[in-house]
PDB file of C-alpha atoms in Angstrom:
ATOM      1  CA  GLN A 219      19.840 -13.377  16.941  1.00 81.00           C
ATOM      2  CA  VAL A 220      16.854 -11.676  15.930  1.00 90.00           C
ATOM      3  CA  GLN A 221      16.379 -12.239  12.160  1.00 94.00           C
ATOM      4  CA  LEU A 222      13.887 -11.548   9.716  1.00 96.00           C
ATOM      5  CA  VAL A 223      14.158 -13.132   5.955  1.00 96.00           C
ATOM      6  CA  GLU A 224      12.205 -12.531   3.042  1.00 97.00           C
ATOM      7  CA  SER A 225      11.317 -14.542   0.255  1.00 97.00           C
ATOM      8  CA  GLY A 226       9.362 -14.814  -2.870  1.00 97.00           C
ATOM      9  CA  GLY A 227      10.188 -12.269  -5.178  1.00 97.00           C
ATOM     10  CA  GLY A 228      11.005 -12.754  -8.495  1.00 97.00           C
ATOM     11  CA  LEU A 229      10.484 -11.291 -12.434  1.00 98.00           C
ATOM     12  CA  VAL A 230       7.056 -11.480 -13.257  1.00 98.00           C
ATOM     13  CA  GLN A 231       4.798  -9.524 -16.294  1.00 98.00           C
ATOM     14  CA  ALA A 232       2.258  -6.773 -15.586  1.00 98.00           C
ATOM     15  CA  GLY A 233      -0.806  -8.253 -14.388  1.00 98.00           C
ATOM     16  CA  ASP A 234       1.032 -11.251 -12.412  1.00 98.00           C
ATOM     17  CA  SER A 235       0.666 -11.963  -8.703  1.00 98.00           C
ATOM     18  CA  LEU A 236       3.248 -12.712  -6.108  1.00 98.00           C
ATOM     19  CA  ARG A 237       3.589 -13.782  -2.661  1.00 98.00           C
ATOM     20  CA  LEU A 238       5.986 -12.486  -0.310  1.00 98.00           C
ATOM     21  CA  SER A 239       7.091 -14.532   2.691  1.00 98.00           C
ATOM     22  CA  CYS A 240       8.883 -12.971   5.990  1.00 98.00           C
ATOM     23  CA  ALA A 241       9.989 -15.425   8.350  1.00 97.00           C
ATOM     24  CA  GLY A 242      11.167 -14.062  11.940  1.00 95.00           C
ATOM     25  CA  SER A 243      12.992 -15.882  14.257  1.00 93.00           C
ATOM     26  CA  GLY A 244      14.596 -14.858  17.939  1.00 88.00           C
ATOM     27  CA  ARG A 245      11.404 -13.370  19.225  1.00 88.00           C
ATOM     28  CA  THR A 246       7.807 -12.525  18.564  1.00 88.00           C
ATOM     29  CA  PHE A 247       6.747  -9.405  17.244  1.00 92.00           C
ATOM     30  CA  SER A 248       4.195  -6.484  17.735  1.00 95.00           C
ATOM     31  CA  ALA A 249       3.340  -4.593  14.531  1.00 96.00           C
ATOM     32  CA  MET A 250       4.947  -5.909  11.202  1.00 97.00           C
ATOM     33  CA  GLY A 251       5.100  -4.168   7.928  1.00 98.00           C
ATOM     34  CA  TRP A 252       6.421  -4.053   4.247  1.00 98.00           C
ATOM     35  CA  PHE A 253       8.485  -1.311   2.946  1.00 98.00           C
ATOM     36  CA  ARG A 254      10.016  -1.126  -0.659  1.00 98.00           C
ATOM     37  CA  GLN A 255      12.441   1.068  -2.505  1.00 98.00           C
ATOM     38  CA  ALA A 256      13.010   1.422  -6.234  1.00 97.00           C
ATOM     39  CA  PRO A 257      15.956   2.603  -7.681  1.00 91.00           C
ATOM     40  CA  GLY A 258      16.722   6.448  -7.322  1.00 93.00           C
ATOM     41  CA  LYS A 259      13.556   6.548  -5.239  1.00 96.00           C
ATOM     42  CA  GLU A 260      12.867   7.070  -1.324  1.00 96.00           C
ATOM     43  CA  ARG A 261      11.838   4.120   0.650  1.00 96.00           C
ATOM     44  CA  GLU A 262       8.135   3.986   0.807  1.00 97.00           C
ATOM     45  CA  PHE A 263       5.592   2.153   3.179  1.00 98.00           C
ATOM     46  CA  VAL A 264       3.688  -0.410   1.617  1.00 98.00           C
ATOM     47  CA  ALA A 265       1.328  -2.525   4.215  1.00 98.00           C
ATOM     48  CA  ALA A 266       1.355  -3.010   7.938  1.00 98.00           C
ATOM     49  CA  ILE A 267      -0.347  -5.339  10.060  1.00 98.00           C
ATOM     50  CA  SER A 268      -1.064  -5.610  13.948  1.00 96.00           C
ATOM     51  CA  TRP A 269       0.445  -7.973  16.142  1.00 95.00           C
ATOM     52  CA  ASN A 270      -2.994 -10.236  16.074  1.00 93.00           C
ATOM     53  CA  GLY A 271      -3.639  -9.294  12.698  1.00 94.00           C
ATOM     54  CA  ASP A 272      -6.605  -7.489  13.733  1.00 94.00           C
ATOM     55  CA  SER A 273      -5.896  -4.246  11.911  1.00 96.00           C
ATOM     56  CA  THR A 274      -4.111  -3.489   8.755  1.00 97.00           C
ATOM     57  CA  VAL A 275      -2.989  -0.593   6.896  1.00 98.00           C
ATOM     58  CA  TYR A 276      -1.997   0.128   3.038  1.00 98.00           C
ATOM     59  CA  ALA A 277      -0.490   2.732   0.853  1.00 98.00           C
ATOM     60  CA  ASP A 278      -2.708   4.101  -1.384  1.00 98.00           C
ATOM     61  CA  SER A 279      -0.857   2.972  -4.539  1.00 97.00           C
ATOM     62  CA  VAL A 280      -1.529  -0.737  -3.296  1.00 98.00           C
ATOM     63  CA  LYS A 281      -4.891  -0.880  -1.588  1.00 98.00           C
ATOM     64  CA  GLY A 282      -7.077  -3.199  -3.123  1.00 98.00           C
ATOM     65  CA  ARG A 283      -4.268  -5.184  -4.898  1.00 98.00           C
ATOM     66  CA  PHE A 284      -1.855  -6.111  -2.103  1.00 98.00           C
ATOM     67  CA  THR A 285      -3.092  -8.089   1.289  1.00 98.00           C
ATOM     68  CA  ILE A 286      -1.284  -8.259   4.008  1.00 98.00           C
ATOM     69  CA  SER A 287      -1.104 -11.101   6.753  1.00 98.00           C
ATOM     70  CA  ARG A 288       0.404 -12.938   9.320  1.00 97.00           C
ATOM     71  CA  ASP A 289       0.666 -16.404  10.777  1.00 96.00           C
ATOM     72  CA  ASN A 290       1.940 -16.111  14.384  1.00 94.00           C
ATOM     73  CA  ALA A 291       2.075 -20.021  15.055  1.00 94.00           C
ATOM     74  CA  LYS A 292       5.121 -19.892  11.955  1.00 95.00           C
ATOM     75  CA  ASN A 293       6.167 -16.313  13.215  1.00 94.00           C
ATOM     76  CA  THR A 294       5.508 -15.541   9.503  1.00 96.00           C
ATOM     77  CA  MET A 295       3.981 -12.322   7.438  1.00 97.00           C
ATOM     78  CA  TYR A 296       2.895 -12.464   3.895  1.00 98.00           C
ATOM     79  CA  LEU A 297       2.295 -10.085   1.359  1.00 98.00           C
ATOM     80  CA  ASP A 298      -0.095 -11.021  -1.390  1.00 98.00           C
ATOM     81  CA  MET A 299       0.456  -8.955  -4.297  1.00 98.00           C
ATOM     82  CA  ASN A 300      -1.994  -9.051  -7.106  1.00 98.00           C
ATOM     83  CA  THR A 301      -2.182  -7.183 -10.335  1.00 98.00           C
ATOM     84  CA  LEU A 302       1.197  -6.188 -10.263  1.00 98.00           C
ATOM     85  CA  LYS A 303       2.566  -2.940 -12.005  1.00 98.00           C
ATOM     86  CA  PRO A 304       5.841  -2.075 -13.434  1.00 98.00           C
ATOM     87  CA  GLU A 305       5.631   0.864 -10.908  1.00 97.00           C
ATOM     88  CA  ASP A 306       5.701  -1.936  -8.003  1.00 98.00           C
ATOM     89  CA  THR A 307       8.945  -2.929  -8.826  1.00 98.00           C
ATOM     90  CA  ALA A 308      11.452  -2.545  -6.034  1.00 98.00           C
ATOM     91  CA  VAL A 309      13.279  -4.423  -3.393  1.00 98.00           C
ATOM     92  CA  TYR A 310      10.686  -5.215  -0.626  1.00 98.00           C
ATOM     93  CA  TYR A 311      11.779  -4.968   3.121  1.00 98.00           C
ATOM     94  CA  CYS A 312      10.051  -6.897   5.909  1.00 98.00           C
ATOM     95  CA  ALA A 313       9.958  -4.753   9.375  1.00 97.00           C
ATOM     96  CA  ALA A 314       8.965  -5.825  12.639  1.00 96.00           C
ATOM     97  CA  ARG A 315       8.518  -3.772  15.790  1.00 95.00           C
ATOM     98  CA  ASN A 316      10.107  -5.426  19.187  1.00 91.00           C
ATOM     99  CA  VAL A 317       8.295  -3.152  21.622  1.00 91.00           C
ATOM    100  CA  ALA A 318       4.509  -3.471  22.427  1.00 91.00           C
ATOM    101  CA  LEU A 319       2.291  -1.809  20.030  1.00 91.00           C
ATOM    102  CA  ALA A 320      -1.405  -2.830  19.614  1.00 91.00           C
ATOM    103  CA  VAL A 321      -1.871  -1.199  16.195  1.00 94.00           C
ATOM    104  CA  ALA A 322      -0.543  -1.566  12.676  1.00 95.00           C
ATOM    105  CA  THR A 323       1.727   1.516  11.697  1.00 96.00           C
ATOM    106  CA  ARG A 324       3.170   3.066   8.345  1.00 96.00           C
ATOM    107  CA  ASN A 325       5.847   4.846  10.102  1.00 96.00           C
ATOM    108  CA  TYR A 326       9.081   3.284   9.663  1.00 95.00           C
ATOM    109  CA  ARG A 327      10.716   4.625  12.921  1.00 96.00           C
ATOM    110  CA  ASP A 328       8.136   2.517  14.874  1.00 96.00           C
ATOM    111  CA  TYR A 329       9.896  -0.622  13.318  1.00 96.00           C
ATOM    112  CA  ASN A 330      13.377  -2.130  15.040  1.00 94.00           C
ATOM    113  CA  ASP A 331      13.983  -5.245  12.844  1.00 96.00           C
ATOM    114  CA  TRP A 332      14.797  -5.109   9.089  1.00 97.00           C
ATOM    115  CA  GLY A 333      15.299  -7.761   6.906  1.00 97.00           C
ATOM    116  CA  GLN A 334      17.895  -7.709   3.626  1.00 97.00           C
ATOM    117  CA  GLY A 335      14.962  -7.466   1.124  1.00 97.00           C
ATOM    118  CA  THR A 336      13.818  -9.237  -1.920  1.00 97.00           C
ATOM    119  CA  GLN A 337      13.668  -8.154  -5.364  1.00 98.00           C
ATOM    120  CA  VAL A 338      10.480  -7.879  -7.062  1.00 98.00           C
ATOM    121  CA  THR A 339      10.559  -6.867 -10.871  1.00 98.00           C
ATOM    122  CA  VAL A 340       7.464  -6.447 -12.762  1.00 98.00           C
ATOM    123  CA  SER A 341       7.905  -5.934 -16.609  1.00 97.00           C
ATOM    124  CA  SER A 342       5.297  -4.125 -19.200  1.00 93.00           C
TER     125      SER A 342
END
């Protein structure tokens, strides 16, 4: 019933931009975030946003290049990725928390619902 669906991934060249979307349904969410996993690597935190968008946190590797936002009227979260690098290549997952939390969180254990992921590939 609760569902998170990512979209917007694709194949781009280094320096290009992409916008990922995560559409939620079934309930409203407090904190939401993005994680990614590259082949042979562990899942890593990318960015997170609080329920009202008042606070955001970013991984050091994407700070200044990526922007997270959300539109609660659409129950949708976005990740605007700029100046993409080959190291950004990964499957990007949308995550959401179904228990009240006032702040953004980078801890994957704080999230309860996950999307199936969207592939982002950045060529050199």
